[in-house]
C-alpha cells in the first residue's frame, strides 16, 4: 500500500507515527511545499527572540524520515487531487499515485481587504521562511505595525521586540486574544504587553495603507517602516473542495479523519473537529489537536482505528513572561478570583466545569482540563479554584486514575 | 513495562520521597549538602487529603501521553515507555502543564519545566523515591497505566 501525506508539519507527523505503530511495511510519501525538515511552527517567534535555533526547533530528530521509512518530497506543491484515479498533480508537473491520502496541508495567512495592501510591501508570520524574511528586514530603528492582536500577531511582537525600535498593533476587535480570553483577562495581558513597550489600537481597523502610513478607522495615521499582517488564517483546502469534499470552514471528517471522499483523510488546521465542550464542529487550530487528528488518521489507515473523540480548545501561551492557560468554553455561569499576579475564571454548566481562563499561575492546571474533558459532575469532587489536586477526587476514582484500571 | 504504583493506604505522609527526589535530581552526592537551605522542587508530590489520607503522585508515563502528543516543540517524547524531556528543545510554553491530568509536570528552575523520568536522567539510575519510601507505599512494578481522564 502507498500512503501519501500532503504536509510535513504536526498533523503529518502524527499520521506517520500513527501508521508506524502498526504498519512497518506500507510505503509512506510526504509531500510539502516548504523545504525545511519538519519544524515546530509555533517556535518561529522564539527563533527570532533567540530562545531556540534551527536545530533545536526541529519538531522531530534529523533521522525521523529514515527511522520511519518515509520518502520526503520537500519543496513540492500539490495542485490537484483526482479521487477517482487516486492520484495527485504536482505544480512542477508529474503525478503521484496513492492508495490512501492524508491531506494535512494546514493553513495560510488570511489577508484582509485593506485598501492599498495589494501594492504595499508587507510581511506575514506563519512559517520559518516568513520569520527569516521578517528578521532580515528589521533593523534596530524599524517602526513595526502589526495588523492583528491575536495569538500570531502577539507572538510576532514578542519575537521581534528586541530587534526593532517600536511595535504598534492594531485590530478591529476591541480586545486582544479575543478567541481565548475574556475582557478582564485581555485587559490584564494587554497592560502587561504595554509595559514591554507594545502600543495598541483596538476596536480600530486599519482601513488603508499607503507608502509607509496606515490609516485607522478613527482617523489616526500611523507611520511605519515594516508592516506585518497577522489577521488570522485560511485553511489550505481548495484541492479537496474542488473535487467535492464536504467542508464547512474546514474539511469535515469522521473521528478517524476520513473525509467524504474515498481513501482521503484530512487532519490538522485544514480540518474541523467536534469540540466536545460545546458540541460544535470547527477548526480548533491548535497543535495538540493537529497531532491527535493526524495520529487517529494514521491508525485508521493502518487498520487499527481508534477514534479521536476528545477534541477541545486548550491553549497555553506565554507573553513577555506572563503565562496564560485556557480550555473549553468561556461562557455561562462563572466565578472569578483575582490577585495582583493571578487571574482565575471558571465557567460552569449543569454542575460541571466547562472551561477556564488562568493568567499567571498554571500550577497543575491540567487537572482542571481533565475535569472539563471528562465532564466530571462537580458534586463528586471537591473542586478548588485555587489549588487543583487529585485529592479532589473520591478515593476509588483517584485510585483508578493513578494506578490504572486494574488497581 | 515497570511503573510506579502508589498505595495511599500505606502512605504515611512523611514527604520523604519529595526530598529524595530533589536530591536525586540535584546532581550532588551528599543529601544534606545538596538540600541545605534550598526550597526543594521535587518531581513527585505528596498530597494530603481529608481523613489523614496521603498519597504521592509523579508522572504516570501514560500509554497515550497527552503531554508528549501535545508538546509543541517535540521536547517530550516516549523512549522505551518512559516519557523523557529534552530540556534543550523546551521553550516553556506550558502546554504540557495544561494537558497533564495528574498535574505532574511543573515549572522548574534553570530549565523551563521538569517531570519524573524514573531517575533515568540522573545518577540514581532507578527511582530513588521507590528505594527510600519507608513504608513501601511507592513501588515499581509491572502494570499498564492508562491515561484515565
Ligand atoms: C506564530 C505561531 C504560533 C503558534 N503558537 C501555537 C501555540 O503556542 N500552541 C498551539 O497549540 N498552536 C500554535 N500555533 C498553531 C499551530 O502551529 C498549528 O495548529 C499547527 O502547526 C497545525 O499543524 P498542521 O500540520 O495542521 O498544519 P501546518 O503546520 O500549517 O502545516 C501544513 C503543511 O502543509 C504543507 N502544504 C500546504 N499546502 C500544500 C500544498 N498545496 N502542497 C504541498 N504541501 C502543502 C506545508 O508545507 C506544511 O508542511 C501557532 C501558529 C503560529 C503561526
Coordinates of C-alpha atoms and ligand atoms in Angstrom, one line a residue:
Chain A
X1 CA 0.0 0.0 0.0
X2 CA 1.2 3.5 -0.8
X3 CA 0.2 6.2 1.6
X4 CA 0.8 9.8 0.6
X5 CA 0.7 12.6 3.1
X6 CA 0.4 16.2 1.9
X7 CA 2.0 18.4 4.6
X8 CA 5.1 18.0 6.7
X9 CA 4.1 19.5 10.0
X10 CA 2.3 18.4 13.1
X11 CA -0.7 16.6 11.6
X12 CA 1.6 14.8 9.1
X13 CA 4.0 13.7 11.9
X14 CA 1.0 12.4 13.9
X15 CA -0.1 10.4 10.9
X16 CA 3.3 8.9 10.3
X17 CA 3.7 7.9 13.9
X18 CA 0.1 6.6 14.0
X19 CA 0.7 4.4 10.9
X20 CA 4.1 3.1 12.0
X21 CA 2.6 2.0 15.4
X22 CA 1.0 -0.9 13.4
X23 CA 2.3 -0.9 9.9
X24 CA 6.1 -1.0 9.1
X25 CA 5.6 -2.1 5.5
X26 CA 3.4 0.3 3.6
X27 CA 5.2 2.9 1.6
X28 CA 4.8 6.5 3.0
X29 CA 5.5 9.5 0.9
X30 CA 5.4 13.0 2.4
X31 CA 4.9 15.9 0.1
X32 CA 5.2 19.5 1.3
X33 CA 5.8 22.9 -0.4
X34 CA 8.0 24.0 2.5
X35 CA 11.6 22.9 2.0
X36 CA 12.5 22.5 5.7
X37 CA 12.8 19.4 7.8
X38 CA 9.7 19.2 10.0
X39 CA 9.8 22.1 12.4
X40 CA 7.7 23.4 15.2
X41 CA 5.7 26.2 13.7
X42 CA 4.9 28.0 17.0
X43 CA 8.7 28.3 17.6
X44 CA 9.2 30.9 14.8
X45 CA 8.8 33.7 17.3
X46 CA 11.2 32.0 19.8
X47 CA 13.7 31.7 16.9
X48 CA 13.6 35.5 16.4
X49 CA 13.8 36.0 20.1
X50 CA 16.9 33.9 20.3
X51 CA 15.3 31.3 22.5
X52 CA 15.8 28.4 20.1
X53 CA 17.7 27.8 16.9
X54 CA 17.2 26.0 13.6
X55 CA 18.4 22.7 15.0
X56 CA 16.6 22.7 18.3
X57 CA 13.3 23.8 16.7
X58 CA 13.1 20.7 14.6
X59 CA 9.9 19.0 15.6
X60 CA 11.4 15.6 15.2
X61 CA 15.1 14.4 15.1
X62 CA 17.2 14.5 11.9
X63 CA 16.8 10.8 11.3
X64 CA 13.0 10.9 11.6
X65 CA 12.1 10.2 8.0
X66 CA 14.7 7.5 7.8
X67 CA 13.7 5.8 11.0
X68 CA 10.1 5.8 10.0
X69 CA 10.9 4.7 6.4
X70 CA 9.4 7.8 4.9
X71 CA 10.2 9.3 1.5
X72 CA 10.1 13.1 1.8
X73 CA 9.4 15.2 -1.3
X74 CA 10.1 18.6 0.1
X75 CA 9.6 21.9 -1.9
X76 CA 6.8 20.3 -4.0
X77 CA 3.3 21.8 -4.2
X78 CA 0.3 19.7 -4.8
X79 CA -2.2 21.5 -7.0
X80 CA -4.9 18.9 -7.6
X81 CA -6.3 15.6 -6.4
X82 CA -8.1 13.1 -8.5
X83 CA -10.1 10.9 -6.2
X84 CA -11.2 8.6 -8.9
X85 CA -7.8 7.9 -10.4
X86 CA -6.2 8.1 -6.9
X87 CA -3.5 10.5 -7.9
X88 CA -2.1 13.9 -7.1
X89 CA -0.8 16.6 -9.5
X90 CA 2.3 18.4 -8.6
X91 CA 2.9 22.1 -9.6
X92 CA 6.2 21.1 -11.0
X93 CA 4.5 18.7 -13.3
X94 CA 4.0 15.0 -12.8
X95 CA 1.5 12.8 -10.9
X96 CA 1.8 10.9 -7.7
X97 CA -0.5 7.9 -7.3
X98 CA -1.8 6.9 -3.8
X99 CA -3.8 4.2 -2.2
X100 CA -4.6 6.3 0.8
X101 CA -4.2 10.1 1.1
X102 CA -3.8 12.2 4.2
X103 CA -4.5 15.9 3.5
X104 CA -2.6 17.7 6.2
X105 CA -2.0 21.0 4.4
X106 CA -2.7 23.3 7.3
X107 CA -3.4 26.9 6.7
X108 CA -2.0 30.1 5.2
X109 CA -2.3 33.7 6.3
X110 CA -5.6 35.4 5.6
X111 CA -5.1 38.8 4.0
X112 CA -7.8 41.3 4.9
X113 CA -9.2 43.6 2.2
X114 CA -7.3 46.7 3.4
X115 CA -7.1 49.4 0.7
X116 CA -3.6 49.7 -0.6
X117 CA -2.4 46.3 0.7
X118 CA -2.1 44.8 -2.8
X119 CA 0.5 47.3 -3.7
X120 CA 2.2 47.9 -0.4
X121 CA 5.0 45.6 0.8
X122 CA 4.1 43.6 3.8
X123 CA 5.2 40.5 5.8
X124 CA 3.3 37.6 7.3
X125 CA 4.2 35.4 10.2
X126 CA 3.2 31.8 9.5
X127 CA 6.3 29.9 8.5
X128 CA 10.0 29.7 9.0
X129 CA 10.5 31.4 5.7
X130 CA 8.2 34.2 6.8
X131 CA 10.2 34.6 10.0
X132 CA 13.5 34.7 8.2
X133 CA 12.3 37.3 5.7
X134 CA 11.0 39.5 8.5
X135 CA 14.2 39.1 10.5
X136 CA 16.3 40.3 7.6
X137 CA 14.1 43.3 7.0
X138 CA 14.2 44.5 10.6
X139 CA 16.8 46.9 11.9
X140 CA 17.2 48.5 15.4
X141 CA 15.3 51.6 14.3
X142 CA 12.4 49.9 12.5
X143 CA 9.0 51.0 13.4
X144 CA 6.7 48.0 13.0
X145 CA 3.0 47.9 12.6
X146 CA 1.3 44.6 13.1
X147 CA -2.3 44.2 11.9
X148 CA -3.9 41.6 14.3
X149 CA -3.9 41.3 18.0
X150 CA -4.5 37.5 18.0
X151 CA -2.0 34.8 19.0
X152 CA 0.1 35.1 15.9
X153 CA 0.4 39.0 16.0
X154 CA 1.2 39.0 19.7
X155 CA 3.8 36.2 19.4
X156 CA 5.3 38.0 16.5
X157 CA 5.6 41.2 18.6
X158 CA 7.3 39.3 21.4
X159 CA 9.7 37.6 19.0
X160 CA 10.8 40.9 17.4
X161 CA 10.6 43.2 20.4
X162 CA 14.3 43.2 20.9
X163 CA 15.1 43.8 17.2
X164 CA 13.3 47.0 16.4
X165 CA 12.5 50.4 17.8
X166 CA 8.8 50.3 18.2
X167 CA 5.9 48.0 17.8
X168 CA 2.3 49.0 17.3
X169 CA -0.6 46.5 17.0
X170 CA -3.9 47.5 15.5
X171 CA -7.0 45.3 15.4
X172 CA -10.6 45.7 14.5
X173 CA -11.5 43.6 17.6
X174 CA -12.0 45.6 20.8
X175 CA -9.6 43.4 22.8
X176 CA -6.5 41.2 22.4
X177 CA -6.7 37.4 22.0
X178 CA -10.5 37.5 21.6
X179 CA -10.7 33.8 20.8
X180 CA -9.2 32.7 24.1
X181 CA -9.5 35.5 26.7
X182 CA -12.4 37.3 28.3
X183 CA -12.5 41.1 28.6
X184 CA -10.8 41.3 32.0
X185 CA -8.1 38.8 31.2
X186 CA -7.4 40.5 27.9
X187 CA -7.0 43.9 29.6
X188 CA -4.5 42.3 32.1
X189 CA -2.4 40.8 29.3
X190 CA -2.6 43.9 27.3
X191 CA -1.4 46.0 30.2
X192 CA 1.5 43.6 30.6
X193 CA 2.5 43.8 26.9
X194 CA 2.2 47.6 27.2
X195 CA 4.8 47.5 30.0
X196 CA 7.1 45.9 27.5
X197 CA 6.6 48.7 25.1
X198 CA 3.9 47.4 22.8
X199 CA 1.3 50.0 21.7
X200 CA -2.2 49.0 20.9
X201 CA -5.0 50.5 18.8
X202 CA -8.0 48.2 19.4
X203 CA -11.5 48.4 18.1
X204 CA -9.9 50.3 15.3
X205 CA -9.5 48.7 11.9
X206 CA -6.7 49.6 9.6
X207 CA -8.6 51.0 6.6
X208 CA -5.8 51.8 4.2
X209 CA -2.1 51.7 3.8
X210 CA -0.2 54.0 1.6
X211 CA 3.6 54.2 1.3
X212 CA 4.6 54.0 5.0
X213 CA 1.5 55.3 6.6
X214 CA -1.6 53.3 7.7
X215 CA -4.9 55.0 8.3
X216 CA -7.2 53.6 11.1
X217 CA -11.0 53.8 11.3
X218 CA -10.9 56.6 13.8
X219 CA -8.7 58.7 11.6
X220 CA -5.4 58.1 13.3
X221 CA -2.4 58.0 10.9
X222 CA 0.4 55.6 11.9
X223 CA 3.8 55.8 10.3
X224 CA 5.7 52.6 10.0
X225 CA 8.7 51.0 8.3
X226 CA 7.6 47.4 8.4
X227 CA 4.1 46.1 8.1
X228 CA 3.1 42.6 9.4
X229 CA -0.3 41.2 8.5
X230 CA -1.4 38.7 11.2
X231 CA -5.2 38.8 10.7
X232 CA -5.9 35.1 11.0
X233 CA -5.5 32.1 8.8
X234 CA -7.3 30.3 6.0
X235 CA -7.3 26.5 5.6
X236 CA -5.5 25.1 2.5
X237 CA -8.5 23.1 1.5
X238 CA -9.2 24.1 -2.1
X239 CA -7.7 21.0 -3.8
X240 CA -10.2 18.8 -1.8
X241 CA -13.2 21.1 -2.0
X242 CA -12.6 21.4 -5.8
X243 CA -13.4 17.7 -6.1
X244 CA -16.4 17.8 -3.8
X245 CA -15.1 17.1 -0.3
X246 CA -17.7 18.1 2.3
X247 CA -16.5 21.1 4.1
X248 CA -17.6 23.9 6.4
X249 CA -14.8 26.4 7.1
X250 CA -12.6 23.3 7.2
X251 CA -12.7 19.9 5.7
X252 CA -15.3 17.7 7.5
X253 CA -14.2 14.2 8.6
X254 CA -15.3 11.5 10.9
X255 CA -13.5 10.7 14.2
X256 CA -10.9 8.7 12.2
X257 CA -10.1 11.6 10.0
X258 CA -11.9 10.1 6.9
X259 CA -13.4 12.8 4.6
X260 CA -16.5 12.4 2.5
X261 CA -14.2 11.2 -0.3
X262 CA -13.0 7.6 -0.5
X263 CA -9.5 6.9 0.8
X264 CA -8.9 10.5 1.6
X265 CA -8.3 11.6 5.2
X266 CA -7.7 15.1 6.5
X267 CA -6.2 16.3 9.7
X268 CA -4.9 19.4 11.5
X269 CA -5.6 23.0 10.8
X270 CA -7.2 22.2 7.5
X271 CA -9.9 20.1 9.1
X272 CA -12.7 20.7 11.5
X273 CA -13.2 18.6 14.6
X274 CA -16.1 18.1 17.0
X275 CA -15.4 20.3 20.1
X276 CA -16.6 18.1 23.0
X277 CA -17.1 21.2 25.2
X278 CA -19.8 22.7 23.1
X279 CA -20.7 20.1 20.6
X280 CA -19.8 22.3 17.6
X281 CA -17.7 21.3 14.6
X282 CA -15.0 23.8 14.0
X283 CA -11.3 24.3 13.2
X284 CA -9.6 24.3 16.5
X285 CA -6.2 25.4 15.1
X286 CA -4.1 24.1 17.9
X287 CA -1.1 22.0 17.7
X288 CA -2.1 19.2 20.1
X289 CA -5.3 18.7 18.2
X290 CA -3.5 18.6 14.9
X291 CA -1.2 15.8 16.2
X292 CA -4.1 13.8 17.6
X293 CA -6.2 14.1 14.5
X294 CA -3.2 13.1 12.4
X295 CA -2.4 10.1 14.6
X296 CA -6.0 9.0 14.5
X297 CA -6.0 9.1 10.7
X298 CA -2.7 7.1 10.7
X299 CA -4.0 4.4 13.0
X300 CA -7.2 4.1 10.9
X301 CA -5.2 3.8 7.7
X302 CA -3.0 1.1 9.3
X303 CA -6.2 -0.8 10.1
X304 CA -6.4 -0.1 13.8
X305 CA -8.8 2.7 14.1
X306 CA -9.0 4.5 17.5
X307 CA -11.4 7.4 17.0
X308 CA -10.2 10.7 18.2
X309 CA -13.3 11.9 20.2
X310 CA -12.0 14.3 22.7
X311 CA -11.1 17.4 20.7
X312 CA -11.4 20.6 22.6
X313 CA -9.7 24.0 22.7
X314 CA -6.7 24.1 25.0
X315 CA -4.3 27.0 24.7
X316 CA -1.2 27.7 26.7
X317 CA 1.0 30.6 26.0
X318 CA 3.5 32.9 27.5
X319 CA 3.8 36.5 26.5
X320 CA 6.7 38.6 27.9
X321 CA 7.0 36.2 30.8
X322 CA 3.3 36.1 31.7
X323 CA 1.7 32.7 31.2
X324 CA -1.9 32.0 30.4
X325 CA -3.8 28.8 30.0
X326 CA -7.3 28.4 28.8
X327 CA -9.6 25.4 27.9
X328 CA -13.1 24.7 26.9
X329 CA -15.8 27.3 26.6
X330 CA -15.8 30.8 28.1
X331 CA -19.4 31.5 28.6
X332 CA -22.2 31.0 31.1
X333 CA -22.1 31.0 34.8
X334 CA -18.7 31.8 36.2
X335 CA -16.6 32.6 39.2
X336 CA -13.6 34.9 39.2
X337 CA -10.7 35.3 41.7
X338 CA -8.1 37.9 41.1
X339 CA -4.9 38.8 42.9
X340 CA -2.1 41.0 41.8
X341 CA -0.3 38.3 39.9
X342 CA -3.1 35.9 39.2
X343 CA -6.5 35.9 37.4
X344 CA -8.6 32.8 37.5
X345 CA -12.1 32.4 35.9
X346 CA -14.0 29.2 35.8
X347 CA -17.1 28.5 33.7
X348 CA -19.8 26.1 34.8
X349 CA -22.9 24.4 33.3
X350 CA -25.1 21.7 34.5
X351 CA -23.0 21.1 37.6
X352 CA -19.8 20.6 35.6
X353 CA -16.7 22.6 34.9
X354 CA -16.9 23.5 31.2
X355 CA -14.0 25.9 30.7
X356 CA -11.5 28.2 32.4
X357 CA -9.1 31.1 31.9
X358 CA -6.0 31.2 34.1
X359 CA -3.5 34.0 33.8
X360 CA -0.4 33.8 36.0
X361 CA -0.2 30.6 37.9
X362 CA -0.8 27.4 35.8
X363 CA 0.4 25.0 38.5
X364 CA -1.2 21.6 37.9
X365 CA -3.8 23.3 35.7
X366 CA -4.1 20.0 33.7
X367 CA -6.2 18.7 36.5
X368 CA -8.8 21.3 35.6
X369 CA -8.5 20.4 31.9
X370 CA -9.2 16.8 32.8
X371 CA -12.4 17.8 34.8
X372 CA -13.6 19.7 31.7
X373 CA -12.7 16.9 29.3
X374 CA -14.1 14.1 31.3
X375 CA -17.2 16.1 32.3
X376 CA -17.0 15.1 35.9
X377 CA -20.0 16.2 37.9
X378 CA -18.7 18.6 40.5
X379 CA -20.8 17.1 43.3
X380 CA -18.5 14.1 43.1
X381 CA -15.3 16.1 43.6
X382 CA -14.1 18.8 45.9
X383 CA -13.4 21.5 43.3
X384 CA -10.9 24.1 44.5
X385 CA -10.5 27.1 42.2
X386 CA -7.2 28.0 43.9
X387 CA -5.4 24.7 44.2
X388 CA -6.0 21.9 41.7
X389 CA -5.4 18.5 43.3
X390 CA -6.1 14.8 42.8
X391 CA -7.3 14.8 46.4
X392 CA -10.4 16.4 45.0
X393 CA -11.5 13.0 43.6
X394 CA -13.3 10.3 45.6
X395 CA -10.7 7.7 46.7
X396 CA -11.9 4.9 44.4
X397 CA -11.9 7.2 41.3
X398 CA -8.5 8.5 42.4
X399 CA -7.0 5.0 42.8
X400 CA -8.2 4.1 39.3
X401 CA -6.8 7.2 37.8
X402 CA -3.4 6.9 39.5
X403 CA -2.8 3.2 39.4
X404 CA -4.8 2.3 36.3
X405 CA -7.9 0.2 35.6
X406 CA -6.5 -2.9 37.3
X407 CA -6.0 -1.1 40.6
Chain B
X1 CA 7.0 -2.3 31.5
X2 CA 7.6 -1.4 35.2
X3 CA 5.7 1.6 36.5
X4 CA 5.4 3.3 39.8
X5 CA 2.2 2.4 41.7
X6 CA 1.2 4.3 44.8
X7 CA -0.6 2.8 47.7
X8 CA -2.4 5.5 49.7
X9 CA -3.3 3.1 52.4
X10 CA 0.4 2.7 53.2
X11 CA 1.5 6.3 52.7
X12 CA 2.5 7.9 56.0
X13 CA 2.5 11.4 54.5
X14 CA 6.1 11.9 55.6
X15 CA 7.1 13.6 52.3
X16 CA 10.5 11.9 52.4
X17 CA 10.1 10.9 48.7
X18 CA 10.0 14.6 47.8
X19 CA 13.3 15.2 49.5
X20 CA 14.9 12.1 47.9
X21 CA 13.5 13.2 44.5
X22 CA 15.0 16.6 44.9
X23 CA 18.3 15.1 46.0
X24 CA 18.4 12.6 43.1
X25 CA 17.9 15.4 40.6
X26 CA 20.3 17.9 42.3
X27 CA 23.4 16.4 40.8
X28 CA 25.1 16.4 44.2
X29 CA 26.3 13.4 46.1
X30 CA 25.6 14.3 49.7
X31 CA 22.0 14.8 50.5
X32 CA 22.5 17.2 53.4
X33 CA 24.8 19.4 51.3
X34 CA 22.5 19.3 48.3
X35 CA 19.4 20.3 50.1
X36 CA 20.6 22.6 52.9
X37 CA 18.8 25.9 52.7
X38 CA 17.2 25.0 49.4
X39 CA 13.4 25.3 48.7
X40 CA 13.1 21.9 47.1
X41 CA 11.2 21.4 43.8
X42 CA 10.6 17.7 43.6
X43 CA 9.1 15.9 40.6
X44 CA 7.0 13.8 43.0
X45 CA 4.4 15.5 45.2
X46 CA 2.6 14.1 48.2
X47 CA -1.0 15.2 48.5
X48 CA -2.5 15.4 51.9
X49 CA -6.3 14.6 51.7
X50 CA -9.0 14.5 54.2
X51 CA -9.1 11.8 56.9
X52 CA -5.4 11.6 57.2
X53 CA -5.1 10.2 53.7
X54 CA -1.9 10.9 51.9
X55 CA -0.5 9.8 48.5
X56 CA 2.4 10.6 46.3
X57 CA 1.9 11.5 42.6
X58 CA 4.5 11.6 39.9
X59 CA 4.4 11.1 36.2
X60 CA 2.3 8.1 35.3
X61 CA 4.1 7.6 32.0
X62 CA 0.7 7.3 30.3
X63 CA 0.3 4.9 27.4
X64 CA -1.1 7.6 25.3
X65 CA 0.6 10.6 26.8
X66 CA -1.2 13.9 26.1
X67 CA 1.8 15.9 27.2
X68 CA 4.1 14.3 24.6
X69 CA 1.4 14.3 21.9
X70 CA 0.6 17.9 22.5
X71 CA 4.2 19.1 23.0
X72 CA 4.6 22.0 20.6
X73 CA 8.4 21.5 20.2
X74 CA 9.0 17.8 20.3
X75 CA 10.9 18.2 23.6
X76 CA 8.7 15.5 25.3
X77 CA 8.9 12.0 23.8
X78 CA 8.4 8.4 24.7
X79 CA 11.6 6.4 24.9
X80 CA 11.1 2.8 25.9
X81 CA 7.9 3.5 27.6
X82 CA 9.3 6.4 29.7
X83 CA 8.3 10.0 28.9
X84 CA 11.6 11.8 28.6
X85 CA 12.3 15.6 28.4
X86 CA 14.8 17.1 26.1
X87 CA 15.2 20.3 28.1
X88 CA 17.3 21.9 25.4
X89 CA 14.3 21.9 23.0
X90 CA 11.7 23.1 25.5
X91 CA 10.8 26.7 25.4
X92 CA 8.4 26.7 28.4
X93 CA 5.1 27.2 26.7
X94 CA 3.4 25.1 29.4
X95 CA 1.1 23.3 27.0
X96 CA 2.1 20.0 28.7
X97 CA 1.2 21.5 32.1
X98 CA -2.3 22.3 30.8
X99 CA -2.6 18.8 29.3
X100 CA -1.4 16.6 32.1
X101 CA -4.4 15.2 34.0
X102 CA -2.2 14.4 37.0
X103 CA -0.6 17.7 37.5
X104 CA 2.8 16.1 37.2
X105 CA 4.7 18.5 35.0
X106 CA 5.8 21.6 36.8
X107 CA 7.8 24.7 36.0
X108 CA 11.4 24.4 37.1
X109 CA 14.4 26.5 38.0
X110 CA 17.1 26.7 35.4
X111 CA 15.1 24.7 32.9
X112 CA 11.6 25.6 31.7
X113 CA 9.9 22.5 33.1
X114 CA 10.6 19.3 34.9
X115 CA 9.0 15.9 35.3
X116 CA 9.7 12.5 36.7
X117 CA 11.9 10.5 34.3
X118 CA 12.1 7.5 36.6
X119 CA 15.6 8.7 37.6
X120 CA 17.0 7.7 34.2
X121 CA 18.1 11.3 33.8
X122 CA 20.2 11.4 36.9
X123 CA 22.8 9.3 38.6
X124 CA 20.3 7.4 40.8
X125 CA 19.6 5.3 37.8
X126 CA 16.4 3.9 39.3
X127 CA 13.6 5.8 41.1
X128 CA 15.0 6.9 44.5
X129 CA 11.5 7.7 45.8
X130 CA 10.8 3.9 45.5
X131 CA 14.0 2.8 47.1
X132 CA 13.6 5.2 50.0
X133 CA 9.9 5.1 50.8
X134 CA 9.9 3.9 54.5
X135 CA 6.6 2.1 54.2
X136 CA 6.7 0.8 50.6
X137 CA 3.8 3.0 49.6
X138 CA 5.6 3.8 46.3
X139 CA 6.6 0.7 44.4
X140 CA 7.9 -0.1 41.0
X141 CA 6.0 -3.0 39.4
X142 CA 4.7 -4.4 36.1
X143 CA 1.5 -2.9 35.0
X144 CA -0.2 -0.8 32.4
X145 CA -1.4 2.6 33.4
X146 CA -3.9 4.1 31.0
X147 CA -4.5 7.8 30.9
X148 CA -7.7 7.7 32.9
X149 CA -9.0 11.2 32.3
Ligands
LIG1 C1 3.4 32.0 15.1 C2 2.5 30.8 15.5 C3 2.4 30.5 16.8 C4 1.6 29.4 17.2 N1 1.6 29.0 18.5 C5 0.9 28.0 18.9 C6 0.9 27.5 20.3 O1 1.5 28.1 21.1 N2 0.1 26.5 20.6 C7 -0.6 25.8 19.7 O2 -1.3 24.8 20.0 N3 -0.6 26.1 18.4 C8 0.1 27.2 18.0 N4 0.1 27.6 16.7 C9 -0.7 26.8 15.7 C10 0.0 25.6 15.2 O3 1.2 25.9 14.6 C11 -0.9 24.8 14.3 O4 -2.1 24.4 14.9 C12 -0.2 23.6 13.7 O5 1.0 23.9 13.0 C13 -1.1 22.9 12.7 O6 -0.4 21.8 12.1 P1 -0.8 21.2 10.7 O7 0.1 20.1 10.5 O8 -2.3 21.0 10.6 O9 -0.5 22.4 9.6 P2 0.7 23.3 9.3 O10 1.6 23.4 10.4 O11 0.1 24.6 8.8 O12 1.5 22.6 8.1 C14 0.9 22.5 6.8 C15 1.9 21.7 5.9 O13 1.3 21.5 4.7 C16 2.2 21.9 3.6 N5 1.4 22.3 2.5 C17 0.3 23.2 2.5 N6 -0.3 23.3 1.3 C18 0.4 22.4 0.5 C19 0.3 22.0 -0.9 N7 -0.7 22.5 -1.7 N8 1.2 21.1 -1.4 C20 2.2 20.6 -0.6 N9 2.3 21.0 0.7 C21 1.4 21.8 1.2 C22 3.1 22.9 4.3 O14 4.4 23.0 3.6 C23 3.2 22.4 5.7 O15 4.2 21.4 5.7 C24 0.9 28.7 16.2 C25 1.0 29.1 14.9 C26 1.8 30.1 14.5 C27 1.9 30.5 13.1

